[in-house]
């Protein structure tokens, strides 16, 4: 009995050591920085969690109501976040290791946007779209503000819960 | 409120009700301030965005006497604008505009016209769509919301103008302003991406036609009596293709 216990005590830490490096090395996906601009249309933690809600709300407004030039547009995401290769040519944002792909592969979430939408930036449109996208409160719609607000509330609630 | 003050403070009634009044005043002041903030927010928002409005009804006027048989500038302009590959298999490629040559059997008179989505007021494609993907915007532009389109092609069957195309194969290199993809139906959008962002912009077909010095296509607001298109229609007149269907099309032809 005591031998078995000793064996178990030996094996358990050994097994843990085998498994641990996988976690120890895992610092999350390597996300390339934005090519243009130093400020996104919303805070990073909001964008990480809520980008699809924000994109979807604005998508409906644009397609159905014809409201354009709003901050949360997929075209603007690509314009700022698509990287250039060594020759200065833009790389598809869903290519391996690029902005969208790196995180989505890590999270195992399939991106369905770029079967229809352009994955390359607009030609000569980067600066113009950046100026349009500066986060001025008045350019956010009620729905977008609601999404951001609910995120902040949820984030704070989970934070408070963790502290307890 | 007054009763509770009375109960709590007993005999000291005047001072108690004074406090209550002060509290109420402060409360109302705060409420007013909040209202003002909310109101200014809404105002800002209204100024910031412009949605398609039913005050306008976008349409096209096509002068068949100016449209020449061999010319396909409008088709090329449209293909270029939306990234449509005209070199693909002719049975499956997308066609947003088709050039049709007509001959009158009785007189032998020939004419050539571009036919695209006619942006009907009572659009059959909108009626039949099972998901609501085929819809008419407030300003009369008939579109496919490809996010909800299931590719059933019922709208293609319903359209009397054969204006819609189905995308059979995977596409690459789409234009940022014209998302297109396999499994969805598409048709002329009256270049909404251009006309939404700038009211003075014209659809690509009209621009190409003018560049070719034909100026057979006039784009404008049918609701505005002072617009070019309304003036043209008033002076020279324009007819609908298949007017018998009473669809009240947004595209009108002169000289058919």
PDB file of N, CA and C in Angstrom, chain A residues 16-65:
ATOM      1  N   UNK A  16       2.593  15.676 -14.410  1.00  0.00           N
ATOM      2  CA  UNK A  16       2.338  17.122 -14.439  1.00  0.00           C
ATOM      3  C   UNK A  16       3.422  17.853 -15.227  1.00  0.00           C
ATOM      4  N   UNK A  17       4.662  17.437 -14.994  1.00  0.00           N
ATOM      5  CA  UNK A  17       5.790  18.060 -15.697  1.00  0.00           C
ATOM      6  C   UNK A  17       5.658  17.870 -17.207  1.00  0.00           C
ATOM      7  N   UNK A  18       5.161  16.676 -17.578  1.00  0.00           N
ATOM      8  CA  UNK A  18       4.972  16.388 -19.002  1.00  0.00           C
ATOM      9  C   UNK A  18       3.921  17.308 -19.621  1.00  0.00           C
ATOM     10  N   UNK A  19       2.868  17.576 -18.854  1.00  0.00           N
ATOM     11  CA  UNK A  19       1.744  18.345 -19.368  1.00  0.00           C
ATOM     12  C   UNK A  19       2.020  19.848 -19.284  1.00  0.00           C
ATOM     13  N   UNK A  20       2.677  20.270 -18.254  1.00  0.00           N
ATOM     14  CA  UNK A  20       2.861  21.705 -17.964  1.00  0.00           C
ATOM     15  C   UNK A  20       3.478  22.536 -19.085  1.00  0.00           C
ATOM     16  N   UNK A  21       4.558  22.049 -19.727  1.00  0.00           N
ATOM     17  CA  UNK A  21       5.182  22.926 -20.717  1.00  0.00           C
ATOM     18  C   UNK A  21       4.206  23.449 -21.754  1.00  0.00           C
ATOM     19  N   UNK A  22       3.211  22.623 -22.111  1.00  0.00           N
ATOM     20  CA  UNK A  22       2.190  23.047 -23.076  1.00  0.00           C
ATOM     21  C   UNK A  22       1.511  24.317 -22.602  1.00  0.00           C
ATOM     22  N   UNK A  23       1.229  24.409 -21.328  1.00  0.00           N
ATOM     23  CA  UNK A  23       0.577  25.598 -20.777  1.00  0.00           C
ATOM     24  C   UNK A  23       1.567  26.728 -20.587  1.00  0.00           C
ATOM     25  N   UNK A  24       2.759  26.333 -20.157  1.00  0.00           N
ATOM     26  CA  UNK A  24       3.748  27.363 -19.851  1.00  0.00           C
ATOM     27  C   UNK A  24       4.115  28.179 -21.088  1.00  0.00           C
ATOM     28  N   UNK A  25       4.165  27.486 -22.262  1.00  0.00           N
ATOM     29  CA  UNK A  25       4.539  28.179 -23.493  1.00  0.00           C
ATOM     30  C   UNK A  25       3.380  28.976 -24.086  1.00  0.00           C
ATOM     31  N   UNK A  26       2.167  28.670 -23.630  1.00  0.00           N
ATOM     32  CA  UNK A  26       0.989  29.228 -24.280  1.00  0.00           C
ATOM     33  C   UNK A  26       0.706  30.642 -23.778  1.00  0.00           C
ATOM     34  N   UNK A  27       1.226  31.621 -24.495  1.00  0.00           N
ATOM     35  CA  UNK A  27       0.968  33.011 -24.115  1.00  0.00           C
ATOM     36  C   UNK A  27      -0.099  33.630 -25.007  1.00  0.00           C
ATOM     37  N   UNK A  28      -0.888  32.797 -25.663  1.00  0.00           N
ATOM     38  CA  UNK A  28      -1.925  33.308 -26.565  1.00  0.00           C
ATOM     39  C   UNK A  28      -1.382  33.509 -27.957  1.00  0.00           C
ATOM     40  N   UNK A  29      -2.252  33.934 -28.858  1.00  0.00           N
ATOM     41  CA  UNK A  29      -1.831  34.099 -30.248  1.00  0.00           C
ATOM     42  C   UNK A  29      -0.893  35.295 -30.417  1.00  0.00           C
ATOM     43  N   UNK A  30      -0.034  35.236 -31.410  1.00  0.00           N
ATOM     44  CA  UNK A  30       0.818  36.382 -31.737  1.00  0.00           C
ATOM     45  C   UNK A  30       0.062  37.234 -32.756  1.00  0.00           C
ATOM     46  N   UNK A  31      -0.458  38.374 -32.298  1.00  0.00           N
ATOM     47  CA  UNK A  31      -1.280  39.219 -33.166  1.00  0.00           C
ATOM     48  C   UNK A  31      -0.420  40.355 -33.703  1.00  0.00           C
ATOM     49  N   UNK A  32      -0.285  40.473 -35.021  1.00  0.00           N
ATOM     50  CA  UNK A  32       0.522  41.571 -35.551  1.00  0.00           C
ATOM     51  C   UNK A  32      -0.110  42.930 -35.239  1.00  0.00           C
ATOM     52  N   UNK A  33       0.704  43.954 -34.966  1.00  0.00           N
ATOM     53  CA  UNK A  33       0.143  45.278 -34.673  1.00  0.00           C
ATOM     54  C   UNK A  33      -0.487  45.904 -35.922  1.00  0.00           C
ATOM     55  N   UNK A  34      -1.346  46.903 -35.702  1.00  0.00           N
ATOM     56  CA  UNK A  34      -1.987  47.586 -36.831  1.00  0.00           C
ATOM     57  C   UNK A  34      -0.931  48.273 -37.689  1.00  0.00           C
ATOM     58  N   UNK A  35      -1.154  48.276 -38.996  1.00  0.00           N
ATOM     59  CA  UNK A  35      -0.201  48.913 -39.912  1.00  0.00           C
ATOM     60  C   UNK A  35      -0.334  50.430 -39.858  1.00  0.00           C
ATOM     61  N   UNK A  36      -1.561  50.917 -39.710  1.00  0.00           N
ATOM     62  CA  UNK A  36      -1.781  52.368 -39.676  1.00  0.00           C
ATOM     63  C   UNK A  36      -2.516  52.753 -38.392  1.00  0.00           C
ATOM     64  N   UNK A  37      -2.161  53.901 -37.870  1.00  0.00           N
ATOM     65  CA  UNK A  37      -2.879  54.432 -36.709  1.00  0.00           C
ATOM     66  C   UNK A  37      -2.435  53.794 -35.413  1.00  0.00           C
ATOM     67  N   UNK A  38      -2.629  54.500 -34.308  1.00  0.00           N
ATOM     68  CA  UNK A  38      -2.259  53.946 -33.012  1.00  0.00           C
ATOM     69  C   UNK A  38      -3.456  53.831 -32.072  1.00  0.00           C
ATOM     70  N   UNK A  39      -4.636  54.101 -32.603  1.00  0.00           N
ATOM     71  CA  UNK A  39      -5.833  53.998 -31.767  1.00  0.00           C
ATOM     72  C   UNK A  39      -6.947  53.348 -32.569  1.00  0.00           C
ATOM     73  N   UNK A  40      -7.551  52.309 -31.993  1.00  0.00           N
ATOM     74  CA  UNK A  40      -8.652  51.631 -32.683  1.00  0.00           C
ATOM     75  C   UNK A  40      -9.955  52.407 -32.441  1.00  0.00           C
ATOM     76  N   UNK A  41     -11.026  51.978 -33.095  1.00  0.00           N
ATOM     77  CA  UNK A  41     -12.296  52.687 -32.950  1.00  0.00           C
ATOM     78  C   UNK A  41     -12.937  52.466 -31.574  1.00  0.00           C
ATOM     79  N   UNK A  42     -12.475  51.453 -30.844  1.00  0.00           N
ATOM     80  CA  UNK A  42     -12.911  51.260 -29.458  1.00  0.00           C
ATOM     81  C   UNK A  42     -11.758  50.602 -28.700  1.00  0.00           C
ATOM     82  N   UNK A  43     -11.886  50.537 -27.375  1.00  0.00           N
ATOM     83  CA  UNK A  43     -10.814  49.951 -26.562  1.00  0.00           C
ATOM     84  C   UNK A  43     -10.556  48.500 -26.971  1.00  0.00           C
ATOM     85  N   UNK A  44      -9.300  48.086 -26.783  1.00  0.00           N
ATOM     86  CA  UNK A  44      -8.899  46.753 -27.238  1.00  0.00           C
ATOM     87  C   UNK A  44      -9.738  45.644 -26.612  1.00  0.00           C
ATOM     88  N   UNK A  45     -10.013  45.738 -25.296  1.00  0.00           N
ATOM     89  CA  UNK A  45     -10.768  44.636 -24.669  1.00  0.00           C
ATOM     90  C   UNK A  45     -12.192  44.565 -25.196  1.00  0.00           C
ATOM     91  N   UNK A  46     -12.754  45.722 -25.544  1.00  0.00           N
ATOM     92  CA  UNK A  46     -14.093  45.729 -26.145  1.00  0.00           C
ATOM     93  C   UNK A  46     -14.036  45.128 -27.548  1.00  0.00           C
ATOM     94  N   UNK A  47     -13.066  45.552 -28.325  1.00  0.00           N
ATOM     95  CA  UNK A  47     -12.947  45.047 -29.693  1.00  0.00           C
ATOM     96  C   UNK A  47     -12.728  43.539 -29.700  1.00  0.00           C
ATOM     97  N   UNK A  48     -11.878  43.050 -28.791  1.00  0.00           N
ATOM     98  CA  UNK A  48     -11.596  41.617 -28.768  1.00  0.00           C
ATOM     99  C   UNK A  48     -12.848  40.807 -28.538  1.00  0.00           C
ATOM    100  N   UNK A  49     -13.670  41.279 -27.618  1.00  0.00           N
ATOM    101  CA  UNK A  49     -14.824  40.470 -27.238  1.00  0.00           C
ATOM    102  C   UNK A  49     -16.044  40.781 -28.091  1.00  0.00           C
ATOM    103  N   UNK A  50     -16.201  42.020 -28.488  1.00  0.00           N
ATOM    104  CA  UNK A  50     -17.478  42.429 -29.073  1.00  0.00           C
ATOM    105  C   UNK A  50     -17.408  42.777 -30.558  1.00  0.00           C
ATOM    106  N   UNK A  51     -16.268  42.519 -31.222  1.00  0.00           N
ATOM    107  CA  UNK A  51     -16.170  43.026 -32.600  1.00  0.00           C
ATOM    108  C   UNK A  51     -17.268  42.502 -33.509  1.00  0.00           C
ATOM    109  N   UNK A  52     -17.693  41.251 -33.302  1.00  0.00           N
ATOM    110  CA  UNK A  52     -18.744  40.731 -34.184  1.00  0.00           C
ATOM    111  C   UNK A  52     -20.098  41.386 -33.914  1.00  0.00           C
ATOM    112  N   UNK A  53     -20.405  41.657 -32.638  1.00  0.00           N
ATOM    113  CA  UNK A  53     -21.668  42.348 -32.338  1.00  0.00           C
ATOM    114  C   UNK A  53     -21.673  43.720 -32.985  1.00  0.00           C
ATOM    115  N   UNK A  54     -20.545  44.437 -32.832  1.00  0.00           N
ATOM    116  CA  UNK A  54     -20.465  45.782 -33.382  1.00  0.00           C
ATOM    117  C   UNK A  54     -20.534  45.745 -34.906  1.00  0.00           C
ATOM    118  N   UNK A  55     -19.810  44.802 -35.516  1.00  0.00           N
ATOM    119  CA  UNK A  55     -19.829  44.678 -36.976  1.00  0.00           C
ATOM    120  C   UNK A  55     -21.234  44.315 -37.473  1.00  0.00           C
ATOM    121  N   UNK A  56     -21.881  43.384 -36.772  1.00  0.00           N
ATOM    122  CA  UNK A  56     -23.203  42.938 -37.216  1.00  0.00           C
ATOM    123  C   UNK A  56     -24.245  44.046 -37.128  1.00  0.00           C
ATOM    124  N   UNK A  57     -24.223  44.821 -36.044  1.00  0.00           N
ATOM    125  CA  UNK A  57     -25.169  45.928 -35.919  1.00  0.00           C
ATOM    126  C   UNK A  57     -24.983  46.901 -37.062  1.00  0.00           C
ATOM    127  N   UNK A  58     -23.724  47.239 -37.318  1.00  0.00           N
ATOM    128  CA  UNK A  58     -23.470  48.241 -38.352  1.00  0.00           C
ATOM    129  C   UNK A  58     -23.741  47.677 -39.744  1.00  0.00           C
ATOM    130  N   UNK A  59     -23.485  46.384 -39.911  1.00  0.00           N
ATOM    131  CA  UNK A  59     -23.749  45.731 -41.190  1.00  0.00           C
ATOM    132  C   UNK A  59     -25.215  45.908 -41.568  1.00  0.00           C
ATOM    133  N   UNK A  60     -26.107  45.647 -40.602  1.00  0.00           N
ATOM    134  CA  UNK A  60     -27.540  45.763 -40.891  1.00  0.00           C
ATOM    135  C   UNK A  60     -27.914  47.204 -41.214  1.00  0.00           C
ATOM    136  N   UNK A  61     -27.327  48.130 -40.470  1.00  0.00           N
ATOM    137  CA  UNK A  61     -27.622  49.546 -40.735  1.00  0.00           C
ATOM    138  C   UNK A  61     -27.173  49.938 -42.134  1.00  0.00           C
ATOM    139  N   UNK A  62     -26.008  49.450 -42.526  1.00  0.00           N
ATOM    140  CA  UNK A  62     -25.469  49.835 -43.830  1.00  0.00           C
ATOM    141  C   UNK A  62     -26.249  49.178 -44.962  1.00  0.00           C
ATOM    142  N   UNK A  63     -26.459  47.869 -44.857  1.00  0.00           N
ATOM    143  CA  UNK A  63     -27.103  47.153 -45.964  1.00  0.00           C
ATOM    144  C   UNK A  63     -28.567  47.593 -46.105  1.00  0.00           C
ATOM    145  N   UNK A  64     -29.289  47.652 -44.994  1.00  0.00           N
ATOM    146  CA  UNK A  64     -30.729  47.863 -45.072  1.00  0.00           C
ATOM    147  C   UNK A  64     -31.086  49.350 -45.103  1.00  0.00           C
ATOM    148  N   UNK A  65     -30.405  50.144 -44.285  1.00  0.00           N
ATOM    149  CA  UNK A  65     -30.774  51.557 -44.197  1.00  0.00           C
ATOM    150  C   UNK A  65     -29.876  52.472 -45.016  1.00  0.00           C
TER     151      UNK A  65
END
